[in-house]
CSV table of C-alpha atoms and ligand atoms in Angstrom, one decimal:
chain,number,residue,atom,x,y,z
A,1,MET,CA,133.8,260.3,-19.8
A,2,LYS,CA,134.3,260.0,-23.5
A,3,ASN,CA,131.7,260.8,-26.2
A,4,LEU,CA,129.0,262.3,-24.0
A,5,LEU,CA,126.1,263.2,-26.3
A,6,LYS,CA,125.2,266.9,-26.4
A,7,VAL,CA,121.5,266.0,-27.0
A,8,ALA,CA,119.3,265.3,-24.0
A,9,GLU,CA,116.3,263.0,-23.7
A,10,LYS,CA,112.8,264.5,-23.5
A,11,VAL,CA,112.2,265.7,-19.9
A,12,SER,CA,109.0,263.6,-20.0
A,13,TYR,CA,111.0,260.4,-20.3
A,14,LYS,CA,112.4,261.0,-16.8
A,15,LYS,CA,109.0,260.0,-15.4
A,16,LEU,CA,109.2,256.5,-16.8
A,17,SER,CA,110.1,253.6,-14.5
A,18,ASP,CA,113.4,252.0,-15.3
A,19,ASN,CA,111.9,248.8,-16.8
A,20,TYR,CA,108.9,247.8,-18.8
A,21,LEU,CA,106.8,245.5,-16.6
A,22,PHE,CA,107.4,242.3,-18.5
A,23,SER,CA,111.1,242.9,-18.9
A,24,GLU,CA,111.3,243.2,-15.1
A,25,ILE,CA,109.4,240.0,-14.6
A,26,ARG,CA,111.7,238.2,-17.1
A,27,GLN,CA,114.7,239.5,-15.2
A,28,LYS,CA,113.4,238.2,-11.9
A,29,THR,CA,112.4,234.8,-13.2
A,30,SER,CA,115.5,234.2,-15.3
A,31,SER,CA,117.7,234.3,-12.2
A,32,PHE,CA,115.4,231.9,-10.2
A,33,LYS,CA,116.3,228.3,-9.6
A,34,ASP,CA,113.6,226.1,-8.1
A,35,ALA,CA,114.8,224.3,-5.0
A,36,ASP,CA,113.0,221.1,-6.1
A,37,GLY,CA,114.3,221.4,-9.7
A,38,ARG,CA,110.8,221.9,-11.2
A,39,GLU,CA,110.3,223.5,-14.5
A,40,ILE,CA,109.2,227.1,-14.3
A,41,LEU,CA,105.7,227.5,-15.6
A,42,ASP,CA,105.2,231.0,-16.9
A,43,LEU,CA,101.6,232.3,-16.7
A,44,SER,CA,102.6,235.9,-16.7
A,45,ILE,CA,102.6,236.9,-20.4
A,46,GLY,CA,99.7,236.6,-22.9
A,47,ASP,CA,101.7,234.8,-25.6
A,48,ILE,CA,100.4,231.9,-27.7
A,49,ALA,CA,100.8,228.3,-26.7
A,50,TYR,CA,99.5,226.7,-30.0
A,51,ALA,CA,100.5,226.9,-33.6
A,52,LEU,CA,98.9,229.3,-36.0
A,53,PRO,CA,95.7,228.4,-37.9
A,54,PRO,CA,96.6,226.1,-40.9
A,55,SER,CA,94.8,228.4,-43.4
A,56,SER,CA,97.1,231.3,-42.4
A,57,VAL,CA,100.2,229.2,-42.6
A,58,ASN,CA,99.3,227.9,-46.1
A,59,ALA,CA,98.4,231.4,-47.3
A,60,MET,CA,101.7,232.8,-46.1
A,61,LYS,CA,103.6,229.9,-47.7
A,62,LYS,CA,101.9,230.7,-51.0
A,63,ALA,CA,102.6,234.4,-50.7
A,64,ALA,CA,106.3,233.7,-49.9
A,65,GLU,CA,106.4,231.6,-53.2
A,66,GLU,CA,105.0,234.6,-55.1
A,67,MET,CA,107.8,236.8,-53.7
A,68,GLY,CA,110.3,234.4,-55.2
A,69,ASP,CA,108.8,234.8,-58.7
A,70,ASN,CA,109.8,237.8,-60.8
A,71,ALA,CA,106.3,238.1,-62.3
A,72,ARG,CA,104.4,237.9,-59.0
A,73,LYS,CA,106.7,239.6,-56.5
A,74,ARG,CA,105.4,242.6,-54.5
A,75,GLY,CA,107.4,245.6,-53.4
A,76,TYR,CA,106.3,248.2,-50.9
A,77,SER,CA,102.7,247.6,-49.8
A,78,PRO,CA,100.1,250.3,-49.6
A,79,GLU,CA,100.7,251.9,-46.2
A,80,ASN,CA,97.1,251.4,-45.0
A,81,GLY,CA,96.7,247.8,-46.2
A,82,TYR,CA,96.1,245.8,-49.4
A,83,PRO,CA,92.4,245.9,-50.6
A,84,PHE,CA,92.1,242.1,-50.1
A,85,LEU,CA,92.7,242.5,-46.4
A,86,LEU,CA,90.7,245.7,-46.0
A,87,ASN,CA,87.7,243.9,-47.7
A,88,ALA,CA,88.1,240.9,-45.3
A,89,ILE,CA,88.1,243.2,-42.3
A,90,ALA,CA,85.0,245.1,-43.6
A,91,SER,CA,83.3,241.7,-43.9
A,92,TYR,CA,84.2,240.9,-40.4
A,93,TYR,CA,82.4,244.0,-39.2
A,94,LYS,CA,79.5,243.2,-41.5
A,95,ASN,CA,79.1,239.9,-39.8
A,96,LEU,CA,78.9,241.8,-36.5
A,97,GLY,CA,76.1,244.0,-38.0
A,98,VAL,CA,78.2,247.1,-38.4
A,99,LYS,CA,79.0,248.9,-41.6
A,100,ILE,CA,82.6,250.0,-41.9
A,101,ASP,CA,84.0,251.4,-45.2
A,102,THR,CA,87.4,250.0,-46.3
A,103,ASP,CA,88.7,253.6,-46.5
A,104,GLU,CA,88.2,253.8,-42.7
A,105,ILE,CA,90.4,250.8,-42.0
A,106,LEU,CA,94.2,251.0,-41.5
A,107,VAL,CA,96.3,247.8,-41.3
A,108,GLY,CA,99.2,247.9,-38.8
A,109,ASP,CA,101.9,245.8,-37.4
A,110,GLY,CA,100.4,245.3,-34.0
A,111,THR,CA,98.0,247.1,-31.6
A,112,LYS,CA,100.8,247.9,-29.2
A,113,SER,CA,102.4,250.4,-31.6
A,114,ASP,CA,99.0,251.4,-33.3
A,115,ILE,CA,97.4,252.5,-30.0
A,116,SER,CA,100.5,253.8,-28.2
A,117,LEU,CA,101.5,256.1,-31.2
A,118,PHE,CA,98.0,257.2,-32.1
A,119,PRO,CA,97.6,260.2,-29.7
A,120,ASP,CA,100.9,261.7,-31.0
A,121,ILE,CA,98.7,263.7,-33.5
A,122,PHE,CA,97.0,265.6,-30.7
A,123,ASP,CA,98.4,268.8,-29.2
A,124,ARG,CA,99.0,268.6,-25.4
A,125,SER,CA,96.0,266.5,-24.7
A,126,ASN,CA,94.6,265.2,-21.4
A,127,GLU,CA,94.8,261.5,-21.5
A,128,LEU,CA,92.4,259.4,-19.4
A,129,ILE,CA,93.1,255.7,-18.8
A,130,ALA,CA,91.0,253.2,-16.9
A,131,GLU,CA,93.3,251.4,-14.5
A,132,PRO,CA,94.4,248.7,-14.0
A,133,CYS,CA,95.5,248.6,-17.6
A,134,TYR,CA,97.9,247.3,-20.3
A,135,PRO,CA,101.0,249.2,-19.1
A,136,VAL,CA,101.7,250.5,-22.6
A,137,TYR,CA,99.0,253.2,-22.4
A,138,LYS,CA,100.5,254.9,-19.4
A,139,ASP,CA,104.1,254.7,-20.5
A,140,ALA,CA,103.2,256.2,-23.9
A,141,ALA,CA,101.2,259.0,-22.4
A,142,LEU,CA,104.1,259.8,-20.0
A,143,MET,CA,106.5,259.8,-22.9
A,144,ARG,CA,104.4,262.3,-24.7
A,145,GLY,CA,104.5,264.5,-21.6
A,146,ASN,CA,100.7,264.7,-21.6
A,147,LYS,CA,98.6,265.2,-18.5
A,148,LEU,CA,97.5,261.8,-17.3
A,149,TYR,CA,94.2,261.1,-15.5
A,150,SER,CA,93.0,257.8,-14.4
A,151,VAL,CA,89.7,256.2,-13.4
A,152,CYS,CA,90.0,253.1,-11.3
A,153,GLY,CA,88.5,249.6,-11.5
A,154,ASN,CA,87.9,247.9,-8.2
A,155,LYS,CA,85.9,245.2,-6.5
A,156,GLN,CA,82.8,247.4,-6.2
A,157,ASN,CA,82.6,248.2,-9.9
A,158,GLY,CA,83.7,244.8,-11.0
A,159,PHE,CA,86.8,246.3,-12.5
A,160,LEU,CA,84.6,248.1,-15.1
A,161,PRO,CA,84.9,251.8,-14.1
A,162,GLU,CA,82.3,254.3,-15.3
A,163,PRO,CA,82.7,257.9,-16.2
A,164,ASP,CA,80.4,259.2,-13.4
A,165,GLY,CA,82.2,261.9,-11.3
A,166,ILE,CA,85.0,262.5,-13.8
A,167,GLU,CA,85.6,266.3,-14.4
A,168,LYS,CA,83.9,267.2,-17.7
A,169,LYS,CA,86.5,268.2,-20.2
A,170,PRO,CA,87.9,266.8,-23.4
A,171,TYR,CA,90.2,263.8,-23.0
A,172,VAL,CA,91.8,261.1,-25.2
A,173,ILE,CA,90.2,258.2,-23.3
A,174,THR,CA,91.7,254.7,-23.6
A,175,LEU,CA,89.4,251.8,-22.8
A,176,CYS,CA,90.1,248.1,-23.2
A,177,SER,CA,87.4,245.5,-23.4
A,178,PRO,CA,87.5,242.5,-22.9
A,179,ASN,CA,90.1,243.8,-20.5
A,180,ASN,CA,93.7,243.1,-20.0
A,181,PRO,CA,94.5,242.5,-17.1
A,182,THR,CA,91.1,241.9,-15.4
A,183,GLY,CA,89.3,239.9,-18.1
A,184,SER,CA,86.2,241.9,-17.4
A,185,ALA,CA,84.1,243.1,-20.4
A,186,PHE,CA,81.7,245.9,-21.1
A,187,ASP,CA,78.1,245.2,-22.0
A,188,LYS,CA,76.4,247.7,-24.3
A,189,GLU,CA,74.7,249.6,-21.5
A,190,LYS,CA,78.0,250.3,-19.6
A,191,LEU,CA,79.9,251.2,-22.7
A,192,LYS,CA,77.2,253.6,-23.8
A,193,LYS,CA,77.9,255.6,-20.7
A,194,TRP,CA,81.5,256.2,-22.0
A,195,VAL,CA,80.3,257.0,-25.5
A,196,ASP,CA,77.8,259.5,-24.1
A,197,PHE,CA,80.5,261.0,-21.9
A,198,ALA,CA,82.8,261.3,-24.9
A,199,LEU,CA,80.1,263.0,-27.0
A,200,GLU,CA,79.2,265.4,-24.2
A,201,THR,CA,82.8,266.4,-23.5
A,202,GLY,CA,84.2,266.4,-27.1
A,203,SER,CA,86.5,263.5,-26.1
A,204,LEU,CA,87.9,260.7,-28.3
A,205,ILE,CA,87.8,257.1,-27.2
A,206,LEU,CA,90.6,254.8,-28.2
A,207,TYR,CA,88.9,251.4,-27.8
A,208,ASP,CA,91.4,248.5,-27.5
A,209,ALA,CA,89.5,245.4,-28.8
A,210,ALA,CA,92.5,243.1,-29.0
A,211,TYR,CA,90.5,240.4,-27.2
A,212,SER,CA,87.1,240.9,-28.7
A,213,ALA,CA,87.1,237.5,-30.5
A,214,PHE,CA,87.1,235.9,-27.1
A,215,SER,CA,84.0,237.7,-25.8
A,216,GLY,CA,80.9,235.7,-25.1
A,217,ASP,CA,77.2,236.5,-25.1
A,218,GLY,CA,76.4,239.9,-23.6
A,219,ALA,CA,79.9,241.4,-24.0
A,220,VAL,CA,80.5,244.1,-26.6
A,221,LYS,CA,82.4,242.8,-29.6
A,222,THR,CA,82.9,246.2,-31.3
A,223,VAL,CA,82.5,249.7,-29.9
A,224,PHE,CA,80.6,250.5,-33.1
A,225,SER,CA,77.7,248.4,-32.0
A,226,VAL,CA,77.0,251.3,-29.6
A,227,LYS,CA,74.9,254.1,-31.0
A,228,ASN,CA,76.9,257.2,-32.1
A,229,ALA,CA,80.3,255.6,-31.3
A,230,ASP,CA,81.3,256.3,-34.9
A,231,GLU,CA,81.3,260.0,-33.9
A,232,CYS,CA,83.8,259.6,-31.0
A,233,ALA,CA,85.7,256.3,-31.1
A,234,VAL,CA,88.6,254.6,-32.9
A,235,GLU,CA,88.7,250.8,-32.5
A,236,PHE,CA,92.0,248.8,-32.4
A,237,CYS,CA,92.0,245.1,-33.1
A,238,SER,CA,94.9,242.6,-33.4
A,239,PHE,CA,95.5,239.2,-35.1
A,240,SER,CA,97.9,238.4,-32.2
A,241,LYS,CA,95.5,236.8,-29.8
A,242,PHE,CA,92.7,235.2,-31.8
A,243,ALA,CA,94.9,234.0,-34.8
A,244,GLY,CA,98.2,233.5,-32.9
A,245,PHE,CA,100.0,236.3,-34.8
A,246,THR,CA,102.1,237.5,-31.9
A,247,GLY,CA,105.3,236.6,-33.8
A,248,ILE,CA,104.0,237.5,-37.3
A,249,ARG,CA,102.6,241.0,-36.4
A,250,CYS,CA,99.4,242.2,-37.9
A,251,SER,CA,96.6,244.4,-36.6
A,252,TRP,CA,94.0,247.0,-37.8
A,253,PHE,CA,92.3,250.1,-36.6
A,254,VAL,CA,89.1,251.8,-37.7
A,255,VAL,CA,88.9,255.6,-37.8
A,256,PRO,CA,85.4,256.6,-38.7
A,257,GLU,CA,85.2,259.2,-41.5
A,258,LYS,CA,82.6,261.1,-39.5
A,259,ILE,CA,85.0,262.2,-36.7
A,260,LYS,CA,86.0,265.8,-37.1
A,261,LEU,CA,88.7,267.7,-35.3
A,262,SER,CA,88.1,271.3,-33.9
A,263,GLY,CA,90.3,272.7,-36.7
A,264,GLY,CA,87.8,271.3,-39.3
A,265,LYS,CA,89.8,268.4,-40.7
A,266,THR,CA,88.6,264.8,-40.4
A,267,LEU,CA,90.6,262.7,-37.9
A,268,LEU,CA,90.9,260.1,-40.7
A,269,SER,CA,92.6,262.5,-43.1
A,270,LEU,CA,95.2,263.6,-40.5
A,271,VAL,CA,95.9,260.0,-39.4
A,272,LYS,CA,96.4,259.0,-43.1
A,273,ARG,CA,98.7,262.1,-43.6
A,274,LYS,CA,100.8,261.1,-40.7
A,275,ARG,CA,101.0,257.5,-41.8
A,276,SER,CA,102.0,258.3,-45.3
A,277,ALA,CA,105.0,260.1,-43.8
A,278,THR,CA,105.9,257.5,-41.1
A,279,PHE,CA,104.8,254.0,-42.1
A,280,ASN,CA,105.5,251.8,-45.1
A,281,GLY,CA,102.9,249.1,-44.6
A,282,VAL,CA,102.7,245.5,-43.4
A,283,SER,CA,104.4,242.8,-45.5
A,284,TYR,CA,102.4,241.2,-48.3
A,285,VAL,CA,103.0,237.7,-46.8
A,286,THR,CA,101.7,238.8,-43.4
A,287,GLN,CA,98.6,240.4,-44.9
A,288,ARG,CA,97.8,237.2,-46.9
A,289,GLY,CA,98.0,235.2,-43.7
A,290,ALA,CA,95.7,237.7,-41.9
A,291,GLU,CA,93.2,237.6,-44.8
A,292,ALA,CA,93.1,233.8,-44.5
A,293,ALA,CA,92.5,234.0,-40.7
A,294,LEU,CA,89.3,236.0,-41.5
A,295,SER,CA,88.1,233.6,-44.2
A,296,PHE,CA,85.3,231.2,-43.4
A,297,LYS,CA,87.8,228.3,-42.9
A,298,GLY,CA,90.3,230.4,-41.0
A,299,ARG,CA,87.6,231.7,-38.6
A,300,LYS,CA,86.6,228.1,-37.8
A,301,GLU,CA,90.3,227.2,-37.1
A,302,CYS,CA,90.6,230.3,-34.9
A,303,GLU,CA,87.5,229.3,-33.0
A,304,ILE,CA,89.2,226.1,-32.1
A,305,LEU,CA,92.2,228.0,-30.7
A,306,ILE,CA,89.9,230.4,-28.8
A,307,LYS,CA,88.0,227.5,-27.3
A,308,LYS,CA,91.2,225.9,-26.1
A,309,TYR,CA,92.4,229.0,-24.3
A,310,LEU,CA,89.0,229.7,-22.8
A,311,SER,CA,88.8,226.1,-21.6
A,312,ALA,CA,92.2,226.6,-19.9
A,313,ALA,CA,90.8,229.8,-18.3
A,314,ASN,CA,87.8,227.8,-17.1
A,315,LYS,CA,90.0,225.3,-15.3
A,316,LEU,CA,91.7,228.1,-13.5
A,317,LYS,CA,88.3,229.7,-12.7
A,318,ASP,CA,87.1,226.4,-11.2
A,319,PHE,CA,90.0,226.3,-8.9
A,320,PHE,CA,89.6,229.9,-7.7
A,321,SER,CA,85.8,229.5,-7.3
A,322,LYS,CA,86.6,227.1,-4.5
A,323,THR,CA,88.7,229.7,-2.7
A,324,ASN,CA,87.3,232.7,-0.9
A,325,LEU,CA,89.4,235.0,-3.0
A,326,PHE,CA,87.7,237.6,-5.2
A,327,PHE,CA,88.5,237.2,-8.9
A,328,THR,CA,87.3,238.4,-12.3
A,329,GLY,CA,87.8,237.2,-15.9
A,330,GLY,CA,88.1,233.9,-17.7
A,331,ASP,CA,84.8,234.2,-19.5
A,332,ASN,CA,85.4,236.8,-22.2
A,333,CYS,CA,89.2,236.8,-22.2
A,334,PRO,CA,91.8,234.2,-21.2
A,335,TYR,CA,93.0,236.2,-18.2
A,336,LEU,CA,92.2,235.8,-14.5
A,337,TRP,CA,92.5,238.6,-12.1
A,338,ILE,CA,92.7,237.4,-8.6
A,339,GLU,CA,93.1,239.0,-5.1
A,340,CYS,CA,96.4,238.1,-3.5
A,341,PRO,CA,96.0,235.9,-0.5
A,342,ASN,CA,97.4,237.1,2.8
A,343,THR,CA,99.2,240.2,1.4
A,344,LYS,CA,98.3,243.5,-0.3
A,345,ASN,CA,101.8,243.6,-1.9
A,346,SER,CA,101.5,242.0,-5.3
A,347,PHE,CA,105.3,241.8,-5.9
A,348,GLU,CA,105.6,240.0,-2.6
A,349,PHE,CA,102.9,237.5,-3.7
A,350,PHE,CA,104.6,237.1,-7.1
A,351,GLU,CA,107.9,236.1,-5.3
A,352,ASN,CA,106.0,233.8,-2.9
A,353,LEU,CA,104.2,232.0,-5.6
A,354,LEU,CA,107.4,231.6,-7.6
A,355,VAL,CA,109.3,230.1,-4.6
A,356,LYS,CA,106.4,227.8,-3.5
A,357,THR,CA,105.2,226.6,-6.9
A,358,ALA,CA,107.7,227.7,-9.6
A,359,VAL,CA,104.7,229.3,-11.3
A,360,VAL,CA,105.1,232.9,-12.6
A,361,CYS,CA,102.2,235.3,-12.4
A,362,THR,CA,102.0,239.0,-13.1
A,363,PRO,CA,101.9,241.2,-10.1
A,364,GLY,CA,98.8,243.5,-10.3
A,365,VAL,CA,100.7,246.7,-9.4
A,366,GLY,CA,102.5,246.4,-12.8
A,367,PHE,CA,99.2,247.4,-14.4
A,368,GLY,CA,98.9,250.6,-12.2
A,369,ASN,CA,98.3,251.4,-8.6
A,370,ALA,CA,94.7,250.2,-8.9
A,371,GLY,CA,96.1,246.7,-9.5
A,372,GLU,CA,98.0,246.5,-6.2
A,373,GLY,CA,96.8,243.6,-4.1
A,374,TYR,CA,95.9,241.5,-7.2
A,375,PHE,CA,97.7,239.2,-9.6
A,376,ARG,CA,97.0,238.1,-13.2
A,377,LEU,CA,97.2,234.6,-14.6
A,378,SER,CA,97.3,234.1,-18.4
A,379,ALA,CA,95.4,231.1,-19.7
A,380,PHE,CA,97.2,231.3,-23.1
A,381,GLN,CA,98.4,227.9,-22.1
A,382,LYS,CA,98.2,224.2,-23.1
A,383,GLU,CA,95.9,222.1,-21.0
A,384,ASP,CA,98.8,220.0,-19.6
A,385,THR,CA,100.5,223.2,-18.3
A,386,VAL,CA,97.3,224.3,-16.6
A,387,ASN,CA,96.8,220.8,-15.0
A,388,GLU,CA,100.3,220.9,-13.7
A,389,VAL,CA,99.9,224.5,-12.4
A,390,LEU,CA,96.7,223.4,-10.5
A,391,ASN,CA,98.4,220.4,-9.1
A,392,ARG,CA,101.2,222.6,-7.7
A,393,PHE,CA,98.6,225.1,-6.3
A,394,SER,CA,96.7,222.3,-4.6
A,395,SER,CA,99.8,220.7,-3.1
A,396,SER,CA,101.2,224.0,-1.8
A,397,ASP,CA,99.9,226.0,1.1
A,398,ILE,CA,99.8,229.2,-0.8
A,399,PHE,CA,96.1,229.3,-1.3
A,400,LYS,CA,95.2,227.1,1.7
A,401,ASP,CA,93.9,229.8,4.1
A,402,SER,CA,91.8,231.1,1.2
A,403,THR,CA,90.1,227.8,0.4
A,404,SER,CA,86.8,226.3,1.5
A,405,GLY,CA,88.7,223.1,1.9
A,406,VAL,CA,87.3,221.4,-1.2
A,407,LEU,CA,90.3,221.7,-3.4
A,408,SER,CA,91.2,218.5,-5.0
A,409,LYS,CA,94.2,217.4,-7.1
A,410,ASN,CA,93.8,217.3,-10.9
B,1,LIG,N1,96.4,245.5,-26.4
B,1,LIG,C1,96.2,244.7,-25.3
B,1,LIG,C2,95.2,245.0,-24.4
B,1,LIG,C3,97.1,243.7,-25.1
B,1,LIG,O1,97.0,243.0,-24.0
B,1,LIG,C4,98.2,243.4,-26.0
B,1,LIG,C5,99.1,242.4,-25.8
B,1,LIG,O2,99.3,241.7,-24.8
B,1,LIG,C6,98.2,244.2,-27.1
B,1,LIG,C7,97.3,245.2,-27.3
B,1,LIG,C8,99.3,244.0,-28.1
B,1,LIG,O3,98.9,243.5,-29.3
B,1,LIG,P1,99.8,243.3,-30.5
B,1,LIG,O4,100.5,242.0,-30.4
B,1,LIG,O5,98.9,243.4,-31.7
B,1,LIG,O6,100.8,244.4,-30.5
């Protein structure tokens, strides 16, 4: 063989599966042809179905114009975000009754990279994840070569695992609420158990709040609403889901000034030191769009989008309520997490569903072993798509044995 590199990959990379979950699903579906020629309806990935809020679009157009003008153009942006966006994010927290200083906020280009790269600053840490979970957490921990622990969600705990029974030692704990993939969400009481556990063990919580804008009454909207969370938690939030920024890329995270590392430095100072060496900030145009999404008008426009997605989730929920299948989600997050009918093998169900209905779901095992036997449907869909999906579900026999016989066509 010619040109064999004399550098080797990290040993830890050998533990990774060959494909990232959604790439594997894409591969399987792209080669599929429906026998009846139906369009494939993809409810596997949580990508947007509607256009961005008009306020953000207009703000980005205006910002792009500025870039074309010698007097108003911007070069490199401050790596942690422009003051106008930091102020808008601090106001967002103020509206939730939480005081966050603009110095504690760091703007990023997406929660996927923000959260997966964050633990790189720790030396050989124990990482604890609550499974089933967004596959990125596990892949990133494996790549770091860190020791990985997991706590499992299941039917009994409503897919909201608690820290009881976990060996008491310091961990970097990743929690996601409202949760991808299960749609379940912590209330304050349940989340407080994790905060207390972290404080007792000297652990740090990485709290993924990418879906917090969807959470309804009773569900926690920010980890900082829990007492003392500012001593042990970092919160990650994204514009992707509530403002449709999946293709624009903008996010933020909050590192409270109070959190100190055992070496005496603040966590915030170390995070900023790392960022100054590795990140050149998010584009001015993007940050103006993000600022507009958090304005009064922008938030109203985002609420319309959120309502549409939750209404699609509600339709799916109505359907599955008439089956005898266990499911969670749909209220605080546009994902439904459903027990597979007649099989415990979620990839087998994924293929069955595809062949019978030309609908793509995400097999639960892709979110970790605790997800085996379940599948996820994403309600980031237009109403018409969901209606068509439900028509196909009703006309097929795939959920028949699991129904109470009251399913009707849409
Ligand atoms: N966190 C969770 C739990 C997600 O489900 C997703 C995307 O699906 C992300 C983060 C990624 O967010 P972003 O688009 O900001 O990278």
